[in-house]
Short mmCIF file of N, CA and C in Angstrom, two decimals:
data_model
loop_
_atom_site.label_atom_id
_atom_site.label_comp_id
_atom_site.label_asym_id
_atom_site.label_seq_id
_atom_site.Cartn_x
_atom_site.Cartn_y
_atom_site.Cartn_z
N UNK A 81 -6.85 63.39 63.16
CA UNK A 81 -6.30 63.76 64.45
C UNK A 81 -7.39 63.89 65.51
N UNK A 82 -8.58 64.34 65.11
CA UNK A 82 -9.66 64.50 66.07
C UNK A 82 -10.20 63.18 66.59
N UNK A 83 -9.96 62.10 65.85
CA UNK A 83 -10.48 60.80 66.31
C UNK A 83 -9.91 60.41 67.67
N UNK A 84 -8.75 60.92 68.02
CA UNK A 84 -8.13 60.63 69.32
C UNK A 84 -8.37 61.74 70.33
N UNK A 85 -9.11 62.76 69.95
CA UNK A 85 -9.27 63.94 70.80
C UNK A 85 -10.68 64.02 71.37
N UNK A 86 -10.78 64.81 72.42
CA UNK A 86 -12.07 65.11 73.04
C UNK A 86 -12.32 66.60 72.86
N UNK A 87 -13.50 66.95 72.37
CA UNK A 87 -13.89 68.36 72.25
C UNK A 87 -15.04 68.58 73.22
N UNK A 88 -14.88 69.59 74.07
CA UNK A 88 -15.92 69.88 75.04
C UNK A 88 -15.93 71.37 75.35
N UNK A 89 -17.07 71.86 75.86
CA UNK A 89 -17.09 73.26 76.28
C UNK A 89 -16.09 73.46 77.43
N UNK A 90 -15.40 74.57 77.40
CA UNK A 90 -14.48 74.91 78.49
C UNK A 90 -15.29 75.27 79.73
N UNK A 91 -14.73 74.97 80.89
CA UNK A 91 -15.32 75.36 82.16
C UNK A 91 -14.38 76.35 82.84
N UNK A 92 -14.89 76.99 83.89
CA UNK A 92 -14.14 78.05 84.57
C UNK A 92 -12.70 77.63 84.89
N UNK A 93 -12.53 76.40 85.35
CA UNK A 93 -11.18 75.92 85.73
C UNK A 93 -10.23 75.83 84.53
N UNK A 94 -10.78 75.79 83.32
CA UNK A 94 -9.95 75.73 82.11
C UNK A 94 -9.41 77.10 81.70
N UNK A 95 -9.98 78.17 82.27
CA UNK A 95 -9.62 79.52 81.86
C UNK A 95 -8.13 79.80 81.80
N UNK A 96 -7.39 79.56 82.89
CA UNK A 96 -5.95 79.84 82.84
C UNK A 96 -5.21 79.04 81.76
N UNK A 97 -5.62 77.79 81.55
CA UNK A 97 -4.98 76.96 80.52
C UNK A 97 -5.27 77.50 79.12
N UNK A 98 -6.50 77.96 78.90
CA UNK A 98 -6.86 78.51 77.59
C UNK A 98 -6.06 79.78 77.33
N UNK A 99 -5.98 80.67 78.31
CA UNK A 99 -5.22 81.91 78.15
C UNK A 99 -3.74 81.60 77.91
N UNK A 100 -3.19 80.67 78.67
CA UNK A 100 -1.78 80.29 78.49
C UNK A 100 -1.55 79.73 77.08
N UNK A 101 -2.45 78.89 76.61
CA UNK A 101 -2.29 78.32 75.28
C UNK A 101 -2.36 79.40 74.20
N UNK A 102 -3.33 80.31 74.33
CA UNK A 102 -3.44 81.38 73.34
C UNK A 102 -2.20 82.26 73.33
N UNK A 103 -1.62 82.50 74.49
CA UNK A 103 -0.38 83.28 74.55
C UNK A 103 0.78 82.52 73.92
N UNK A 104 0.83 81.20 74.10
CA UNK A 104 1.87 80.39 73.44
C UNK A 104 1.76 80.51 71.93
N UNK A 105 0.53 80.42 71.43
CA UNK A 105 0.30 80.53 70.00
C UNK A 105 0.67 81.93 69.51
N UNK A 106 0.28 82.96 70.26
CA UNK A 106 0.62 84.34 69.89
C UNK A 106 2.14 84.54 69.88
N UNK A 107 2.84 83.98 70.86
CA UNK A 107 4.30 84.08 70.90
C UNK A 107 4.93 83.38 69.69
N UNK A 108 4.43 82.20 69.37
CA UNK A 108 4.93 81.46 68.21
C UNK A 108 4.72 82.29 66.94
N UNK A 109 3.53 82.92 66.81
CA UNK A 109 3.27 83.74 65.63
C UNK A 109 4.22 84.93 65.57
N UNK A 110 4.51 85.53 66.72
CA UNK A 110 5.46 86.64 66.74
C UNK A 110 6.83 86.17 66.25
N UNK A 111 7.25 85.00 66.74
CA UNK A 111 8.55 84.46 66.34
C UNK A 111 8.60 84.12 64.85
N UNK A 112 7.44 83.76 64.28
CA UNK A 112 7.37 83.45 62.85
C UNK A 112 7.10 84.70 62.01
N UNK A 113 7.04 85.86 62.68
CA UNK A 113 6.75 87.14 62.05
C UNK A 113 5.38 87.14 61.36
N UNK A 114 4.42 86.51 62.03
CA UNK A 114 3.03 86.49 61.58
C UNK A 114 2.28 87.55 62.37
N UNK A 115 1.66 88.45 61.65
CA UNK A 115 0.94 89.56 62.28
C UNK A 115 -0.45 89.09 62.70
N UNK A 116 -0.55 88.54 63.89
CA UNK A 116 -1.84 88.06 64.39
C UNK A 116 -1.73 87.92 65.91
N UNK A 117 -2.67 88.47 66.64
CA UNK A 117 -2.84 88.24 68.07
C UNK A 117 -1.73 88.75 68.98
N UNK A 118 -0.92 89.69 68.55
CA UNK A 118 0.16 90.18 69.41
C UNK A 118 -0.38 90.79 70.70
N UNK A 119 -1.57 91.37 70.64
CA UNK A 119 -2.17 92.00 71.82
C UNK A 119 -2.43 90.98 72.94
N UNK A 120 -2.57 89.70 72.60
CA UNK A 120 -2.81 88.68 73.62
C UNK A 120 -1.61 88.52 74.56
N UNK A 121 -0.43 88.81 74.07
CA UNK A 121 0.79 88.61 74.88
C UNK A 121 0.82 89.51 76.11
N UNK A 122 0.13 90.65 76.05
CA UNK A 122 0.12 91.57 77.18
C UNK A 122 -1.19 91.53 77.95
N UNK A 123 -1.92 90.42 77.82
CA UNK A 123 -3.17 90.28 78.57
C UNK A 123 -4.38 90.83 77.86
N UNK A 124 -4.20 91.31 76.61
CA UNK A 124 -5.35 91.78 75.84
C UNK A 124 -6.33 90.65 75.64
N UNK A 125 -7.57 90.88 75.92
CA UNK A 125 -8.68 89.93 75.79
C UNK A 125 -8.77 88.91 76.91
N UNK A 126 -7.91 88.96 77.93
CA UNK A 126 -8.01 87.97 79.02
C UNK A 126 -9.41 87.96 79.63
N UNK A 127 -9.95 89.14 79.92
CA UNK A 127 -11.29 89.22 80.51
C UNK A 127 -12.34 88.69 79.55
N UNK A 128 -12.21 89.03 78.28
CA UNK A 128 -13.16 88.56 77.26
C UNK A 128 -13.08 87.04 77.12
N UNK A 129 -11.89 86.49 77.17
CA UNK A 129 -11.70 85.03 77.08
C UNK A 129 -12.39 84.34 78.25
N UNK A 130 -12.18 84.85 79.45
CA UNK A 130 -12.81 84.26 80.63
C UNK A 130 -14.33 84.40 80.59
N UNK A 131 -14.81 85.53 80.07
CA UNK A 131 -16.26 85.73 79.96
C UNK A 131 -16.86 84.75 78.94
N UNK A 132 -16.16 84.52 77.83
CA UNK A 132 -16.65 83.57 76.82
C UNK A 132 -16.71 82.16 77.40
N UNK A 133 -15.77 81.82 78.27
CA UNK A 133 -15.82 80.52 78.94
C UNK A 133 -17.03 80.48 79.87
N UNK A 134 -17.23 81.53 80.62
CA UNK A 134 -18.37 81.60 81.54
C UNK A 134 -19.69 81.47 80.78
N UNK A 135 -19.76 82.06 79.59
CA UNK A 135 -20.98 82.01 78.77
C UNK A 135 -21.12 80.70 77.99
N UNK A 136 -20.17 79.78 78.18
CA UNK A 136 -20.17 78.47 77.51
C UNK A 136 -20.02 78.59 75.99
N UNK A 137 -19.25 79.60 75.56
CA UNK A 137 -19.01 79.81 74.13
C UNK A 137 -17.66 79.25 73.68
N UNK A 138 -16.78 78.96 74.62
CA UNK A 138 -15.44 78.50 74.28
C UNK A 138 -15.37 76.98 74.41
N UNK A 139 -14.72 76.38 73.42
CA UNK A 139 -14.52 74.94 73.40
C UNK A 139 -13.03 74.65 73.49
N UNK A 140 -12.71 73.51 74.10
CA UNK A 140 -11.31 73.09 74.14
C UNK A 140 -11.20 71.71 73.51
N UNK A 141 -10.03 71.45 72.95
CA UNK A 141 -9.73 70.18 72.32
C UNK A 141 -8.60 69.55 73.12
N UNK A 142 -8.87 68.38 73.65
CA UNK A 142 -7.91 67.68 74.50
C UNK A 142 -7.46 66.39 73.82
N UNK A 143 -6.17 66.13 73.91
CA UNK A 143 -5.61 64.87 73.45
C UNK A 143 -4.83 64.31 74.64
N UNK A 144 -5.32 63.23 75.22
CA UNK A 144 -4.72 62.67 76.44
C UNK A 144 -4.60 63.74 77.52
N UNK A 145 -5.67 64.49 77.73
CA UNK A 145 -5.74 65.55 78.74
C UNK A 145 -4.89 66.78 78.43
N UNK A 146 -4.15 66.78 77.31
CA UNK A 146 -3.37 67.95 76.92
C UNK A 146 -4.24 68.86 76.04
N UNK A 147 -4.28 70.13 76.37
CA UNK A 147 -5.00 71.12 75.58
C UNK A 147 -4.22 71.37 74.29
N UNK A 148 -4.81 71.00 73.15
CA UNK A 148 -4.10 71.15 71.88
C UNK A 148 -4.74 72.19 70.97
N UNK A 149 -5.98 72.59 71.27
CA UNK A 149 -6.65 73.60 70.44
C UNK A 149 -7.82 74.19 71.21
N UNK A 150 -8.27 75.32 70.74
CA UNK A 150 -9.43 75.98 71.33
C UNK A 150 -10.11 76.85 70.27
N UNK A 151 -11.37 77.14 70.49
CA UNK A 151 -12.09 78.07 69.64
C UNK A 151 -13.32 78.56 70.40
N UNK A 152 -13.82 79.71 69.98
CA UNK A 152 -14.99 80.31 70.61
C UNK A 152 -16.03 80.56 69.53
N UNK A 153 -17.28 80.21 69.85
CA UNK A 153 -18.41 80.42 68.94
C UNK A 153 -19.47 81.23 69.67
N UNK A 154 -19.84 82.35 69.08
CA UNK A 154 -20.83 83.21 69.71
C UNK A 154 -21.97 83.49 68.73
N UNK A 155 -23.19 83.38 69.22
CA UNK A 155 -24.35 83.69 68.39
C UNK A 155 -24.77 85.15 68.56
N UNK A 156 -24.04 85.87 69.38
CA UNK A 156 -24.32 87.29 69.62
C UNK A 156 -23.11 88.10 69.15
N UNK A 157 -23.37 89.15 68.39
CA UNK A 157 -22.27 90.00 67.91
C UNK A 157 -21.60 90.71 69.08
N UNK A 158 -20.28 90.64 69.10
CA UNK A 158 -19.51 91.43 70.06
C UNK A 158 -19.32 92.83 69.47
N UNK A 159 -18.77 93.72 70.28
CA UNK A 159 -18.44 95.06 69.76
C UNK A 159 -17.49 94.95 68.57
N UNK A 160 -16.52 94.02 68.67
CA UNK A 160 -15.56 93.81 67.58
C UNK A 160 -16.29 93.34 66.32
N UNK A 161 -17.21 92.38 66.45
CA UNK A 161 -17.96 91.88 65.30
C UNK A 161 -18.73 93.01 64.63
N UNK A 162 -19.38 93.85 65.43
CA UNK A 162 -20.12 94.99 64.87
C UNK A 162 -19.17 95.94 64.13
N UNK A 163 -17.98 96.14 64.70
CA UNK A 163 -16.99 97.02 64.07
C UNK A 163 -16.56 96.44 62.72
N UNK A 164 -16.31 95.16 62.66
CA UNK A 164 -15.80 94.53 61.44
C UNK A 164 -16.91 94.25 60.42
N UNK A 165 -18.02 93.68 60.87
CA UNK A 165 -19.07 93.25 59.95
C UNK A 165 -20.24 94.23 59.83
N UNK A 166 -20.31 95.20 60.72
CA UNK A 166 -21.46 96.08 60.77
C UNK A 166 -22.55 95.43 61.61
N UNK A 167 -23.50 96.22 62.00
CA UNK A 167 -24.60 95.69 62.81
C UNK A 167 -25.42 94.69 62.02
N UNK A 168 -25.77 93.61 62.66
CA UNK A 168 -26.53 92.55 62.00
C UNK A 168 -28.01 92.69 62.37
N UNK A 169 -28.83 92.93 61.38
CA UNK A 169 -30.25 93.12 61.67
C UNK A 169 -31.00 91.79 61.81
N UNK A 170 -30.62 90.79 61.02
CA UNK A 170 -31.33 89.51 61.07
C UNK A 170 -30.82 88.60 62.18
N UNK A 171 -29.61 88.83 62.68
CA UNK A 171 -29.04 87.94 63.69
C UNK A 171 -28.88 86.53 63.15
N UNK A 172 -28.38 86.42 61.91
CA UNK A 172 -28.32 85.12 61.24
C UNK A 172 -26.94 84.47 61.25
N UNK A 173 -26.04 84.92 62.13
CA UNK A 173 -24.67 84.42 62.08
C UNK A 173 -24.15 83.94 63.42
N UNK A 174 -23.24 82.98 63.33
CA UNK A 174 -22.42 82.54 64.45
C UNK A 174 -21.03 83.11 64.17
N UNK A 175 -20.38 83.65 65.19
CA UNK A 175 -19.07 84.26 65.02
C UNK A 175 -18.00 83.36 65.64
N UNK A 176 -17.00 83.05 64.84
CA UNK A 176 -15.88 82.22 65.28
C UNK A 176 -14.73 83.13 65.69
N UNK A 177 -14.26 82.93 66.92
CA UNK A 177 -13.14 83.72 67.44
C UNK A 177 -12.08 82.79 68.02
N UNK A 178 -10.85 83.24 67.95
CA UNK A 178 -9.72 82.59 68.62
C UNK A 178 -9.63 81.09 68.34
N UNK A 179 -9.76 80.72 67.06
CA UNK A 179 -9.47 79.35 66.66
C UNK A 179 -7.95 79.20 66.72
N UNK A 180 -7.48 78.40 67.65
CA UNK A 180 -6.03 78.29 67.85
C UNK A 180 -5.64 76.83 68.01
N UNK A 181 -4.54 76.47 67.39
CA UNK A 181 -3.97 75.13 67.45
C UNK A 181 -2.53 75.28 67.94
N UNK A 182 -2.14 74.43 68.89
CA UNK A 182 -0.74 74.49 69.35
C UNK A 182 0.20 74.36 68.15
N UNK A 183 1.28 75.12 68.13
CA UNK A 183 2.19 75.12 66.98
C UNK A 183 2.68 73.72 66.58
N UNK A 184 2.88 72.83 67.53
CA UNK A 184 3.37 71.49 67.20
C UNK A 184 2.37 70.72 66.33
N UNK A 185 1.12 71.14 66.33
CA UNK A 185 0.08 70.46 65.56
C UNK A 185 -0.32 71.21 64.29
N UNK A 186 0.27 72.38 64.05
CA UNK A 186 -0.04 73.16 62.86
C UNK A 186 0.48 72.42 61.63
N UNK A 187 -0.33 72.42 60.58
CA UNK A 187 0.06 71.76 59.33
C UNK A 187 -0.34 70.30 59.27
N UNK A 188 -1.04 69.81 60.28
CA UNK A 188 -1.45 68.40 60.31
C UNK A 188 -2.94 68.23 60.00
N UNK A 189 -3.61 69.31 59.65
CA UNK A 189 -5.02 69.23 59.28
C UNK A 189 -6.00 69.41 60.42
N UNK A 190 -5.49 69.72 61.62
CA UNK A 190 -6.38 69.87 62.76
C UNK A 190 -7.33 71.06 62.60
N UNK A 191 -6.84 72.18 62.09
CA UNK A 191 -7.69 73.34 61.87
C UNK A 191 -8.85 73.02 60.95
N UNK A 192 -8.58 72.34 59.85
CA UNK A 192 -9.63 71.93 58.91
C UNK A 192 -10.62 70.99 59.59
N UNK A 193 -10.12 70.04 60.37
CA UNK A 193 -10.99 69.12 61.09
C UNK A 193 -11.89 69.88 62.07
N UNK A 194 -11.34 70.89 62.73
CA UNK A 194 -12.15 71.67 63.67
C UNK A 194 -13.25 72.45 62.96
N UNK A 195 -12.94 73.02 61.82
CA UNK A 195 -13.97 73.72 61.05
C UNK A 195 -15.08 72.75 60.63
N UNK A 196 -14.70 71.55 60.21
CA UNK A 196 -15.69 70.53 59.85
C UNK A 196 -16.50 70.12 61.07
N UNK A 197 -15.83 69.97 62.21
CA UNK A 197 -16.53 69.59 63.44
C UNK A 197 -17.57 70.65 63.81
N UNK A 198 -17.19 71.91 63.70
CA UNK A 198 -18.12 72.99 64.02
C UNK A 198 -19.37 72.89 63.14
N UNK A 199 -19.16 72.71 61.84
CA UNK A 199 -20.29 72.62 60.92
C UNK A 199 -21.21 71.44 61.24
N UNK A 200 -20.64 70.33 61.63
CA UNK A 200 -21.43 69.12 61.86
C UNK A 200 -22.00 69.02 63.26
N UNK A 201 -21.37 69.65 64.24
CA UNK A 201 -21.73 69.41 65.63
C UNK A 201 -22.26 70.60 66.41
N UNK A 202 -22.04 71.81 65.92
CA UNK A 202 -22.53 72.98 66.65
C UNK A 202 -23.98 73.22 66.27
N UNK A 203 -24.84 73.04 67.22
CA UNK A 203 -26.28 73.16 66.97
C UNK A 203 -26.70 74.62 67.01
N UNK A 204 -27.23 75.09 65.88
CA UNK A 204 -27.66 76.48 65.79
C UNK A 204 -28.71 76.63 64.70
N UNK A 205 -29.52 77.64 64.82
CA UNK A 205 -30.47 77.96 63.76
C UNK A 205 -29.93 79.09 62.87
N UNK A 206 -28.69 79.47 63.10
CA UNK A 206 -28.08 80.56 62.33
C UNK A 206 -27.69 80.05 60.94
N UNK A 207 -27.66 80.96 59.98
CA UNK A 207 -27.39 80.59 58.59
C UNK A 207 -25.91 80.64 58.20
N UNK A 208 -25.12 81.46 58.91
CA UNK A 208 -23.74 81.68 58.50
C UNK A 208 -22.76 81.54 59.66
N UNK A 209 -21.57 81.09 59.31
CA UNK A 209 -20.43 81.11 60.22
C UNK A 209 -19.52 82.22 59.71
N UNK A 210 -19.24 83.21 60.57
CA UNK A 210 -18.42 84.35 60.16
C UNK A 210 -17.18 84.44 61.03
N UNK A 211 -16.13 84.98 60.43
CA UNK A 211 -14.87 85.18 61.14
C UNK A 211 -14.08 86.27 60.46
N UNK A 212 -13.05 86.73 61.14
CA UNK A 212 -12.13 87.69 60.54
C UNK A 212 -10.72 87.32 60.92
N UNK A 213 -9.78 87.82 60.15
CA UNK A 213 -8.36 87.66 60.48
C UNK A 213 -7.60 88.84 59.90
N UNK A 214 -6.39 89.04 60.36
CA UNK A 214 -5.57 90.15 59.88
C UNK A 214 -5.39 89.99 58.37
N UNK A 215 -5.63 91.05 57.63
CA UNK A 215 -5.63 91.01 56.17
C UNK A 215 -4.29 90.60 55.58
N UNK A 216 -3.18 90.97 56.23
CA UNK A 216 -1.89 90.63 55.63
C UNK A 216 -1.34 89.28 56.10
N UNK A 217 -2.16 88.49 56.78
CA UNK A 217 -1.78 87.12 57.16
C UNK A 217 -2.20 86.21 56.01
N UNK A 218 -1.35 86.14 54.99
CA UNK A 218 -1.72 85.46 53.74
C UNK A 218 -2.01 83.97 53.93
N UNK A 219 -1.25 83.29 54.77
CA UNK A 219 -1.49 81.86 54.98
C UNK A 219 -2.85 81.60 55.61
N UNK A 220 -3.21 82.41 56.59
CA UNK A 220 -4.49 82.21 57.25
C UNK A 220 -5.64 82.58 56.32
N UNK A 221 -5.49 83.65 55.55
CA UNK A 221 -6.51 84.01 54.57
C UNK A 221 -6.71 82.88 53.56
N UNK A 222 -5.61 82.30 53.09
CA UNK A 222 -5.68 81.19 52.14
C UNK A 222 -6.34 79.97 52.78
N UNK A 223 -6.04 79.71 54.05
CA UNK A 223 -6.63 78.59 54.78
C UNK A 223 -8.16 78.70 54.79
N UNK A 224 -8.68 79.87 55.09
CA UNK A 224 -10.13 80.03 55.13
C UNK A 224 -10.76 79.88 53.75
N UNK A 225 -10.11 80.41 52.72
CA UNK A 225 -10.63 80.23 51.36
C UNK A 225 -10.64 78.75 50.97
N UNK A 226 -9.58 78.04 51.31
CA UNK A 226 -9.49 76.61 50.99
C UNK A 226 -10.52 75.78 51.74
N UNK A 227 -11.06 76.33 52.82
CA UNK A 227 -12.04 75.60 53.62
C UNK A 227 -13.46 76.10 53.40
N UNK A 228 -13.70 76.69 52.23
CA UNK A 228 -15.05 77.01 51.81
C UNK A 228 -15.62 78.32 52.28
N UNK A 229 -14.80 79.17 52.88
CA UNK A 229 -15.30 80.48 53.30
C UNK A 229 -15.23 81.46 52.13
N UNK A 230 -16.17 82.39 52.12
CA UNK A 230 -16.23 83.40 51.08
C UNK A 230 -15.72 84.72 51.63
N UNK A 231 -14.82 85.32 50.88
CA UNK A 231 -14.24 86.61 51.26
C UNK A 231 -15.28 87.70 51.07
N UNK A 232 -15.51 88.49 52.12
CA UNK A 232 -16.51 89.55 52.09
C UNK A 232 -15.91 90.94 51.96
N UNK A 233 -14.58 91.04 51.99
CA UNK A 233 -13.94 92.34 51.93
C UNK A 233 -13.09 92.57 53.16
N UNK A 234 -12.69 93.82 53.32
CA UNK A 234 -11.77 94.17 54.41
C UNK A 234 -12.29 95.39 55.16
N UNK A 235 -12.14 95.32 56.48
CA UNK A 235 -12.45 96.45 57.35
C UNK A 235 -11.33 96.59 58.36
N UNK A 236 -10.79 97.78 58.47
CA UNK A 236 -9.77 98.06 59.49
C UNK A 236 -8.62 97.04 59.46
N UNK A 237 -8.14 96.75 58.25
CA UNK A 237 -7.01 95.83 58.03
C UNK A 237 -7.33 94.39 58.44
N UNK A 238 -8.61 94.02 58.44
CA UNK A 238 -9.03 92.65 58.75
C UNK A 238 -9.89 92.12 57.61
N UNK A 239 -9.54 90.93 57.13
CA UNK A 239 -10.35 90.25 56.12
C UNK A 239 -11.57 89.66 56.79
N UNK A 240 -12.70 89.74 56.09
CA UNK A 240 -13.96 89.22 56.61
C UNK A 240 -14.37 88.01 55.77
N UNK A 241 -14.82 86.96 56.45
CA UNK A 241 -15.22 85.73 55.77
C UNK A 241 -16.54 85.23 56.33
N UNK A 242 -17.27 84.50 55.47
CA UNK A 242 -18.46 83.81 55.93
C UNK A 242 -18.61 82.50 55.15
N UNK A 243 -19.32 81.58 55.80
CA UNK A 243 -19.60 80.29 55.17
C UNK A 243 -21.03 79.93 55.52
N UNK A 244 -21.79 79.50 54.52
CA UNK A 244 -23.19 79.10 54.74
C UNK A 244 -23.18 77.80 55.56
N UNK A 245 -24.00 77.81 56.60
CA UNK A 245 -24.16 76.61 57.43
C UNK A 245 -25.36 75.83 56.94
N UNK A 246 -25.25 74.52 56.96
CA UNK A 246 -26.36 73.66 56.55
C UNK A 246 -26.88 72.97 57.79
N UNK A 247 -27.85 73.59 58.46
CA UNK A 247 -28.40 73.03 59.68
C UNK A 247 -29.52 72.07 59.36
#
């Protein structure tokens, strides 16, 4: 699916589209009774999303100019990352946030392709890719395990995962 898509860093003008897409995904998850990202529906993280775009940490995936996916990669721990993973002394990780695929494309392998793209194309000297998700979201937890991530445990009802990067 990525062979027909363009992946690029989001720019300021993409901000409203990224927020709208994330809210669409959050609404779809609510309708599917998936416990993930409900806070986004009320504007939770809007400022953080726009700041990540400003910092050039957010990427968008376009297919014929349509935004079909997005993700954020940060080499600096956020307050949330510190809460979930604890303070990082070595600074050896990249943190993946808000990996989202439009519902019409879910189940077609795009998420797996994006994880592979990140590993092959995101230039970093960091050793690990880390992420978290709601612990009772069994499908998403299984997805990360199937894609080579190692379960590190749970903090505050969130599963923690990491994957060694080969830079």
